[in-house]
PDB file of C-alpha atoms in Angstrom:
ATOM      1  CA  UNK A  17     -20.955  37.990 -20.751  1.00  0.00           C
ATOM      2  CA  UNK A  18     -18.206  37.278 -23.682  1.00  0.00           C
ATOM      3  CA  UNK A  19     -14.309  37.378 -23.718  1.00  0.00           C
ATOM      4  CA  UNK A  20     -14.266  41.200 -24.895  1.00  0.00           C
ATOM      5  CA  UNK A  21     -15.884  42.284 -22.092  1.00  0.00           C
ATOM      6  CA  UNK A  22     -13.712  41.035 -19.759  1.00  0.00           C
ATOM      7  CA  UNK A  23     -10.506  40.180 -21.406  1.00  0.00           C
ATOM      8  CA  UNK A  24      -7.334  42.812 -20.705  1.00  0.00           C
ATOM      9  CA  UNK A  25      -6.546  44.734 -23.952  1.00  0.00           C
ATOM     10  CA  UNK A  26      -3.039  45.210 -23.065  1.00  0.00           C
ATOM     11  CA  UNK A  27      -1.146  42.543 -24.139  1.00  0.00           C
ATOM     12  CA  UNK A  28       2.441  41.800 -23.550  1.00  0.00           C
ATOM     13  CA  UNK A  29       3.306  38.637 -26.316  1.00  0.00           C
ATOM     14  CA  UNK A  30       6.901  38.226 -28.017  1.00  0.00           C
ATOM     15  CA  UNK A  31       7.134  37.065 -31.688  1.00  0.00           C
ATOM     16  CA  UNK A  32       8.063  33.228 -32.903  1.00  0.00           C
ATOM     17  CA  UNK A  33      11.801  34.621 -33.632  1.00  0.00           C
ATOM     18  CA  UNK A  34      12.786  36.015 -29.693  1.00  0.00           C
ATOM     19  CA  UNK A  35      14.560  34.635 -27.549  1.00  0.00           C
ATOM     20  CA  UNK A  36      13.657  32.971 -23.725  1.00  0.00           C
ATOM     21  CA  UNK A  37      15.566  36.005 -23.176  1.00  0.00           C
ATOM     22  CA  UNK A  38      13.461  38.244 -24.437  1.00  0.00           C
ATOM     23  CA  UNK A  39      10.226  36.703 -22.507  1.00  0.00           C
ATOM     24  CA  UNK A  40      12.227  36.363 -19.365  1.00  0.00           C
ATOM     25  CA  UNK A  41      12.638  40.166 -19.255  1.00  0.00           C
ATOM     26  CA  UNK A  42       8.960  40.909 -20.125  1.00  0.00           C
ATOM     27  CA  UNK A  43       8.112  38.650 -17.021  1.00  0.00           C
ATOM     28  CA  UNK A  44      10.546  40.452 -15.089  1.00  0.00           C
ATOM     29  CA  UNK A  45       9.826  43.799 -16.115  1.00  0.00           C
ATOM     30  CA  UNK A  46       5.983  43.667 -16.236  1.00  0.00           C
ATOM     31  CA  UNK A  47       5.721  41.009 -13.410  1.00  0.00           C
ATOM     32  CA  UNK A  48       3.762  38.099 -15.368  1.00  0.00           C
ATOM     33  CA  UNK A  49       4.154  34.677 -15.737  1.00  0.00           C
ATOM     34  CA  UNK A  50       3.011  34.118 -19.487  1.00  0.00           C
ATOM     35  CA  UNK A  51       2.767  35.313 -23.001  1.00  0.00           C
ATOM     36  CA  UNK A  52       1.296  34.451 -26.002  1.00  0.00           C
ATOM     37  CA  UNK A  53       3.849  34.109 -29.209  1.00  0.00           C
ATOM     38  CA  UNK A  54       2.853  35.470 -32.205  1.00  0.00           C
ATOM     39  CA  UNK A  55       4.023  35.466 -35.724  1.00  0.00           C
ATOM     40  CA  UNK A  56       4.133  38.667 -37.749  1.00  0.00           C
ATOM     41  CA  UNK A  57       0.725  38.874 -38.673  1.00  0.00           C
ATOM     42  CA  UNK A  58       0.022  38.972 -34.576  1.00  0.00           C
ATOM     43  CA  UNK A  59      -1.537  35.341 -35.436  1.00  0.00           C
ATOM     44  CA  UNK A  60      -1.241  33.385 -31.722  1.00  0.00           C
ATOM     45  CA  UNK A  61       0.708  30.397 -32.515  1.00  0.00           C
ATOM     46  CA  UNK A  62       1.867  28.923 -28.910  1.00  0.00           C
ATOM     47  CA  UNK A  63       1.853  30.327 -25.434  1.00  0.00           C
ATOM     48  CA  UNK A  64       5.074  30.345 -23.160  1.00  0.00           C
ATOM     49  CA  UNK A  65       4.780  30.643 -19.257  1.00  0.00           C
ATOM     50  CA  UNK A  66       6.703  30.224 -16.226  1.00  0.00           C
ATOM     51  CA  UNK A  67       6.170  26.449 -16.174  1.00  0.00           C
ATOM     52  CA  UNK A  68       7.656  26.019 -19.348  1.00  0.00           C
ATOM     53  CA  UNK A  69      10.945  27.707 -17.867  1.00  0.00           C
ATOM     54  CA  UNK A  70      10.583  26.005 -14.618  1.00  0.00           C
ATOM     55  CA  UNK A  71      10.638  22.428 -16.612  1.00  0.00           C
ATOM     56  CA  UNK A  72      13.746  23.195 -18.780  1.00  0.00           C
ATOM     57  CA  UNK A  73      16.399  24.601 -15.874  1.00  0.00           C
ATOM     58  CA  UNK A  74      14.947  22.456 -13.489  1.00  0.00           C
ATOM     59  CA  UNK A  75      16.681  19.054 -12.717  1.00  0.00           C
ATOM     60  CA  UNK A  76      15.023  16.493 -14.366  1.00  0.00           C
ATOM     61  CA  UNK A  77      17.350  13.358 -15.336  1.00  0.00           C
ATOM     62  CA  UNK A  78      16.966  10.192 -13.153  1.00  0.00           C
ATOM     63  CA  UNK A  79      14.036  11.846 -11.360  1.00  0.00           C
ATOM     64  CA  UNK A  80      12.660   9.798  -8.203  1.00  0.00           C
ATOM     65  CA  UNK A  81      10.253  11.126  -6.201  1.00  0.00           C
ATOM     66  CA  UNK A  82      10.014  10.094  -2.444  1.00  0.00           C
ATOM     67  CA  UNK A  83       6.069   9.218  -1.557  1.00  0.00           C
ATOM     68  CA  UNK A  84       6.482   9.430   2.221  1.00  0.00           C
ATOM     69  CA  UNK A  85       7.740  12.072   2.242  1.00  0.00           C
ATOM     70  CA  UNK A  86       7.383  13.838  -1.175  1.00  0.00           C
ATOM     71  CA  UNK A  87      10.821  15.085  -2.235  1.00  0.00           C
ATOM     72  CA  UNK A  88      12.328  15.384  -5.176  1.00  0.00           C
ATOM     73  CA  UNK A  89      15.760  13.518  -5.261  1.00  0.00           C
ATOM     74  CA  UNK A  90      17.887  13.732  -8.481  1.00  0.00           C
ATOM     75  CA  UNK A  91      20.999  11.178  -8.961  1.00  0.00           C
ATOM     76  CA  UNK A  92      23.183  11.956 -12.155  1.00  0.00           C
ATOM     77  CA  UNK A  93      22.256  15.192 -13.420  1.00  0.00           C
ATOM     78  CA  UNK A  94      25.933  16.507 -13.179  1.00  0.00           C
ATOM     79  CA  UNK A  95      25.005  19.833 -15.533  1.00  0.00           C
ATOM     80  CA  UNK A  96      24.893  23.182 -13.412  1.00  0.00           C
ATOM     81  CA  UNK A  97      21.827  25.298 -12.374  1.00  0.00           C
ATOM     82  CA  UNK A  98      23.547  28.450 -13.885  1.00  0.00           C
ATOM     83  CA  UNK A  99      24.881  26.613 -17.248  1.00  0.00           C
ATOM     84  CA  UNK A 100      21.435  25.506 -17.591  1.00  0.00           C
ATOM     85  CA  UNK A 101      19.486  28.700 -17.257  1.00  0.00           C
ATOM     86  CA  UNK A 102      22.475  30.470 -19.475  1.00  0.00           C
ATOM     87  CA  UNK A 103      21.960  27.889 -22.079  1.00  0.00           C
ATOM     88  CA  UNK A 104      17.893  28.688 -21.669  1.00  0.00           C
ATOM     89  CA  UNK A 105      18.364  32.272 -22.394  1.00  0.00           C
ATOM     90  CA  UNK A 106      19.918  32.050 -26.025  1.00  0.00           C
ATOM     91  CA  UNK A 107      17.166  29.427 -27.129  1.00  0.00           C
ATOM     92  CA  UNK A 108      14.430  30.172 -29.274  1.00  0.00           C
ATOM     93  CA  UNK A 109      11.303  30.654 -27.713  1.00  0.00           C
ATOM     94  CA  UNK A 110       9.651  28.121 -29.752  1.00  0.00           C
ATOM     95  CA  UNK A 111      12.469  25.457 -28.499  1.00  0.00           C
ATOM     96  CA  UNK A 112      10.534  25.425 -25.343  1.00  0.00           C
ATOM     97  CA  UNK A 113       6.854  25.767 -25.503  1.00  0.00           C
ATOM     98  CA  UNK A 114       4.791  23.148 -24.889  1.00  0.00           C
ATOM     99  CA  UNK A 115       2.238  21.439 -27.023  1.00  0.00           C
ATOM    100  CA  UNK A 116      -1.286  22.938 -28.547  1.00  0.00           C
ATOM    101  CA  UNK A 117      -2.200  26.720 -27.364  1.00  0.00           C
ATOM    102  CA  UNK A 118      -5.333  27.325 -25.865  1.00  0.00           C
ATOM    103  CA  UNK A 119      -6.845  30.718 -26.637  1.00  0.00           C
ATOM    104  CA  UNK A 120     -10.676  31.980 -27.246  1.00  0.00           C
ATOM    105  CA  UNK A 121     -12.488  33.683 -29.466  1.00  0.00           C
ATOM    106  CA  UNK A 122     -13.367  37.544 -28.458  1.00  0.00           C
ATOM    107  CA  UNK A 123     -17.171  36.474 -28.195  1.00  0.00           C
ATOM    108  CA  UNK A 124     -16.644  33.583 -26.269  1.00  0.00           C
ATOM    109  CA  UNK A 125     -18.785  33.149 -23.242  1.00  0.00           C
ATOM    110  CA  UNK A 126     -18.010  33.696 -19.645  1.00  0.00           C
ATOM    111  CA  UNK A 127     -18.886  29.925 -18.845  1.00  0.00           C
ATOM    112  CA  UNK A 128     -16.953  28.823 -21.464  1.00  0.00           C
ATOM    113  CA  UNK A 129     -14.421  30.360 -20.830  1.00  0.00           C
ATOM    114  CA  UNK A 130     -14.503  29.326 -16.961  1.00  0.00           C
ATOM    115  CA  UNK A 131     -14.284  25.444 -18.377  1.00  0.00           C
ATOM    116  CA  UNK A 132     -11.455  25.766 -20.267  1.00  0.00           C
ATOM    117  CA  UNK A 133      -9.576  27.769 -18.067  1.00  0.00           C
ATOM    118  CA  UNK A 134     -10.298  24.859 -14.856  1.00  0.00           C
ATOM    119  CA  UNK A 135     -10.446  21.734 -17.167  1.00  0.00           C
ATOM    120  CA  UNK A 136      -7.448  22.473 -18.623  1.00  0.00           C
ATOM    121  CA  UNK A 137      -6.017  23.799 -15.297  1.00  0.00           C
ATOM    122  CA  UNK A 138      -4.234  26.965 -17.214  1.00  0.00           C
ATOM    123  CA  UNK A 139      -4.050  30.302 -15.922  1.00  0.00           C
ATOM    124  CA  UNK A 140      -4.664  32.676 -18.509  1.00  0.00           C
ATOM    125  CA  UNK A 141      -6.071  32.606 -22.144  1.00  0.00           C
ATOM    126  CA  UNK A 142      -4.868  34.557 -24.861  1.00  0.00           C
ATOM    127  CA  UNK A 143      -8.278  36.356 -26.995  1.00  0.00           C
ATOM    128  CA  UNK A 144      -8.604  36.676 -30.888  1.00  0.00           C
ATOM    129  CA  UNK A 145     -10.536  38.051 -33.467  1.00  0.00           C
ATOM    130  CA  UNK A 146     -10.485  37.072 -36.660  1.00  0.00           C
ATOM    131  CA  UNK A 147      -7.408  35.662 -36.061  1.00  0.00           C
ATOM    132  CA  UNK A 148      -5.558  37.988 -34.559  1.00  0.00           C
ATOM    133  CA  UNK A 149      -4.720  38.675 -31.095  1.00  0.00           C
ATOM    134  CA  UNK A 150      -6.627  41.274 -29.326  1.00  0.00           C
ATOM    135  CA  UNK A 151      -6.665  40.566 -25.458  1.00  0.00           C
ATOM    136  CA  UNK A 152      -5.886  38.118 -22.614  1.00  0.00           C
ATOM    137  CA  UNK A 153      -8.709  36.621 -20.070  1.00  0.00           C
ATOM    138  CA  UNK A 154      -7.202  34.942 -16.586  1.00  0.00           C
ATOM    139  CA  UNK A 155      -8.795  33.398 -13.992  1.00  0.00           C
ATOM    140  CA  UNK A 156      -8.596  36.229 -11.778  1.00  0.00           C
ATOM    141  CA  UNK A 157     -10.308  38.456 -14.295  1.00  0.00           C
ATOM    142  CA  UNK A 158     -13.459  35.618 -14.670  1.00  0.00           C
ATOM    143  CA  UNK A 159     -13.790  35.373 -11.642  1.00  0.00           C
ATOM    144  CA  UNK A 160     -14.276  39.155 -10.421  1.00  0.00           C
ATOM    145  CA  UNK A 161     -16.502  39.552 -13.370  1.00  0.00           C
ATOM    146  CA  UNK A 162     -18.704  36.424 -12.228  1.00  0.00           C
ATOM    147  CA  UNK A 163     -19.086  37.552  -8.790  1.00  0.00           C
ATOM    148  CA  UNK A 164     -18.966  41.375  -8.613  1.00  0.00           C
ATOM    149  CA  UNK A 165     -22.687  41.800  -9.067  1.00  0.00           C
ATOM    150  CA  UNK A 166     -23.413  38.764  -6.566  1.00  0.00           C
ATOM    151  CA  UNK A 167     -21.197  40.747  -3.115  1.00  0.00           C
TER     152      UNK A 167
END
C-alpha cells in the first residue's frame, strides 16, 4: 500500500509569509495540531506543530528539572505568559519552526512510512508529488489502514 492511498487529500498548510497567527487559528478552527508551510509554488519547505508553539511561550530560561519528583521549576524567567504568547502571534511562521521537514513521496510505502513516522517519533507527514504538496499521512491513518483487513 503507498502514501496516496492512504494519505488525507485535504490539506490545511499556511504559506512561508503568515504569521503564528495565522496557524494558530487554523489549529483552532479546524482542530489540528500541525501544518505543513509552503512557498508559492505549494513546494513543502518546513512543518509547524503544536510543539513548536508549546517550546516558544513556554518557560524555558534557567530550566531545572526535579528527578524525584519530575517537575519543572523555573528561577529567573521574569517575562509574562501573556506577553510571550502576544509576542508569538506577530512572528513569522518561519521564526519558529524547527529544523529539517520530514514529508514522503505520494508512492511511498506503507512500511516506510510506519518507520519514519515511529523513528522519528512525529505525528503526521506531509505527501508530495513532484514536488508539490498533495496530501498528509498520520499515524492514526497508517495504522487503520494496516489493520482494517486483519479485525
Amino acid at each position: 500500500m503507498q502514501a496516496h492511498e492512504i494519505m488525507i487529500n485535504e490539506v490545511y498548510k499556511v504559506k512561508e509569509s503568515d504569521t503564528v497567527r495565522s496557524v494558530i487559528e487554523k489549529f483552532i478552527q479546524h482542530r489540528i495540531s500541525g501544518v505543513p508551510v509552503v512557498n508559492d509554488k505549494n513546494e513543502i519547505i518546513a512543518y509547524v506543530s503544536d510543539g513548536d508553539i508549546m517550546r516558544y511561550i513556554g518557560k524555558h530560561k534557567n530550566l531545572v528539572i526535579d528527578s524525584i519528583f519530575y517537575i519543572a521549576v523555573v528561577k529567573g524567567d521574569n517575562e509574562e505568559f501573556e506577553e510571550r504568547a502576544q509576542r508569538l502571534l506577530n512572528l513569522n511562521v518561519m521564526e519558529i519552526v524547527a529544523g529539517k521537514v520530514f514529508k514522503v513521496s505520494w508512492d511511498e510505502e506503507i512500511e516506510d512510512i510506519a518507520a519514519i513516522l515511529g523513528k522519528k517519533q512525529i505525528k503526521k507527514l506531509p505527501v508530495e508529488r513532484n514536488g508539490v504538496l498533495v496530501g498528509i499521512i498520520s499515524r492514526g491513518d497508517v495504522i487503520r489502514h494496516s489493520f482494517k483487513s486483519l479485525l
